[in-house]
Short mmCIF file of C-alpha atoms in Angstrom, two decimals:
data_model
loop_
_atom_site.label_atom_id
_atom_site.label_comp_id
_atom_site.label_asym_id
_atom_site.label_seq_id
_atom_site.Cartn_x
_atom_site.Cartn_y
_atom_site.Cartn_z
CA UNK A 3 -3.76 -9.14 -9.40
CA UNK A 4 -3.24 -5.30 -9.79
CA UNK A 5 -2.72 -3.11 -6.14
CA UNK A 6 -6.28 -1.46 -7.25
CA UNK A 7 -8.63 -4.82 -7.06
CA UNK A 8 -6.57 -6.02 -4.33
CA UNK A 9 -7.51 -2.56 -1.93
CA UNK A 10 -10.92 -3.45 -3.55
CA UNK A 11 -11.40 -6.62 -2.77
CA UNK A 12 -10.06 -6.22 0.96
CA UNK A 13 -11.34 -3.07 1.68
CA UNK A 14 -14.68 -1.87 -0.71
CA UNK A 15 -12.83 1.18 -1.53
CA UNK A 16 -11.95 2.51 -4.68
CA UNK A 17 -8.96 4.29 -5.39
CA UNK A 18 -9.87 5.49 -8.75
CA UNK A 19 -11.79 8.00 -6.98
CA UNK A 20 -8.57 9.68 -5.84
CA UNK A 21 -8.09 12.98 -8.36
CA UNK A 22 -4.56 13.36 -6.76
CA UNK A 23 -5.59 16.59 -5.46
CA UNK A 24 -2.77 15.93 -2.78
CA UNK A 25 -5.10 16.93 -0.04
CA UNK A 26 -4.31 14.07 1.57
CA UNK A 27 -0.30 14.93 2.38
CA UNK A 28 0.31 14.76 5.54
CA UNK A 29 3.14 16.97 7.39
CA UNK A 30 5.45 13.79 8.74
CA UNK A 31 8.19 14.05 6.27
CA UNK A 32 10.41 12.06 8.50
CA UNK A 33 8.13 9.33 8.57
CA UNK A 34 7.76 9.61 4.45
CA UNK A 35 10.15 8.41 1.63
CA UNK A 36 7.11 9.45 -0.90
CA UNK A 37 3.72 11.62 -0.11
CA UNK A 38 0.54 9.79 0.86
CA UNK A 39 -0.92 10.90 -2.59
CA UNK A 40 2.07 9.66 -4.69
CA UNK A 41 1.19 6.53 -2.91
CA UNK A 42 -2.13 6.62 -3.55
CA UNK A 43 -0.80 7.36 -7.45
CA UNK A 44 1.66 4.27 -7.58
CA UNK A 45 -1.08 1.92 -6.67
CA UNK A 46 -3.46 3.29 -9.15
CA UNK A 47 -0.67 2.30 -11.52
CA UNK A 48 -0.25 -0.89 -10.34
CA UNK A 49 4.16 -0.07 -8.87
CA UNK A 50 5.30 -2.68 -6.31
CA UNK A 51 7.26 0.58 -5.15
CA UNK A 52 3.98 1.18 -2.97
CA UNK A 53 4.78 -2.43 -1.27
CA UNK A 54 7.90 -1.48 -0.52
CA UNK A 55 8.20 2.81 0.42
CA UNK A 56 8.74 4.03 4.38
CA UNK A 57 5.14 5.68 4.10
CA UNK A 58 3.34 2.42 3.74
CA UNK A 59 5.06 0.79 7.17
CA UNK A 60 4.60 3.85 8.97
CA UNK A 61 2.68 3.49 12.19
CA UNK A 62 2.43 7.50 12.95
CA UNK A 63 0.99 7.99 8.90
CA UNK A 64 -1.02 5.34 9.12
CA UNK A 65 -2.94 6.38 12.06
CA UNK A 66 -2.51 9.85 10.38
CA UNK A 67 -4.56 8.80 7.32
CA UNK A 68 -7.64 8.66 9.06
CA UNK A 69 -9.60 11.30 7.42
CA UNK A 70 -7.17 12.25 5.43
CA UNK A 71 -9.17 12.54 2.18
CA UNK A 72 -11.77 14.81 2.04
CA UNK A 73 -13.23 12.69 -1.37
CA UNK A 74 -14.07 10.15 1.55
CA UNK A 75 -11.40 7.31 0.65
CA UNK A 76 -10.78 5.52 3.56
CA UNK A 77 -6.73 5.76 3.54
CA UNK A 78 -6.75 4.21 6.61
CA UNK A 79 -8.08 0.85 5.23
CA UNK A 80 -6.46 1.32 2.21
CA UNK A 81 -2.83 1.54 3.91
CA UNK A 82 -3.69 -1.66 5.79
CA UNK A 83 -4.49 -3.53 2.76
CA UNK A 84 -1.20 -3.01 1.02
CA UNK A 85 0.80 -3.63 4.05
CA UNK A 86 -1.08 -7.55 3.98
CA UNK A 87 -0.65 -7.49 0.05
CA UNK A 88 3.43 -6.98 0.42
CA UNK A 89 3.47 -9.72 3.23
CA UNK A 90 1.52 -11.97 1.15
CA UNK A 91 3.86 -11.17 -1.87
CA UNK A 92 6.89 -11.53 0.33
CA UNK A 93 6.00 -14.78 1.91
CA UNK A 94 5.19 -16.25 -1.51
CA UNK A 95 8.77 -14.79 -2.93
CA UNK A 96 10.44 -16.22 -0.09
CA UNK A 97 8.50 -19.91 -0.78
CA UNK A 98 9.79 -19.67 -4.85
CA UNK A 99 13.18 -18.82 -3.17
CA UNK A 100 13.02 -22.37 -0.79
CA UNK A 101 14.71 -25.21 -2.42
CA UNK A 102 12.01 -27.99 -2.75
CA UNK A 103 12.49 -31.75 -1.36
CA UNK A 104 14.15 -33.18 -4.78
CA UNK A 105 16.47 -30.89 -4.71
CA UNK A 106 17.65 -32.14 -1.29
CA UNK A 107 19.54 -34.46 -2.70
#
């Protein structure tokens, strides 16, 4: 399932109204291996790199985001969303990864 219908389907917002104005760039570069809007960018194109960047796990830009985007896109919700997305894909990574019971032995 794409990172777009997954924010969707968790949240009810819709990143394809982001323009990538950047507006939404927040002033924590320490806390940021990529810009809130190139985040925003990478899910619109469907990159795992947004499951896996600094900004995403950020507590201080997540609670940041609120508000962030004047078009109204909840970023707040939206960060949230990917950060259960990459656990989800992580825990089902690490599942392929476990040997199953015939191969015990």
């Amino acid at each position: 399932m794409s990172l777009r219908r997954v924010v969707k389907l968790a949240t009810g917002q819709d990143v394809n109204l982001c323009h990538a104005c950047f507006d939404c760039d927040l002033p924590l570069s320490d806390e940021m291996d990529i810009p809130l809007g190139s985040l925003i960018q990478l899910v619109l194109q469907n990159d795992e790199e947004a499951l896996h960047c600094r900004t995403l796990w950020s507590d201080p830009v997540l609670e940041a985001s609120r508000g962030a985007c004047k078009r109204g896109l909840d970023l707040h919700a939206v960060l949230l969303a990917l950060r259960e997305e990459s656990r989800r894909r992580i825990g089902l990574y690490e599942q392929r990864k476990m040997p199953s019971c015939a191969d015990k032995s």
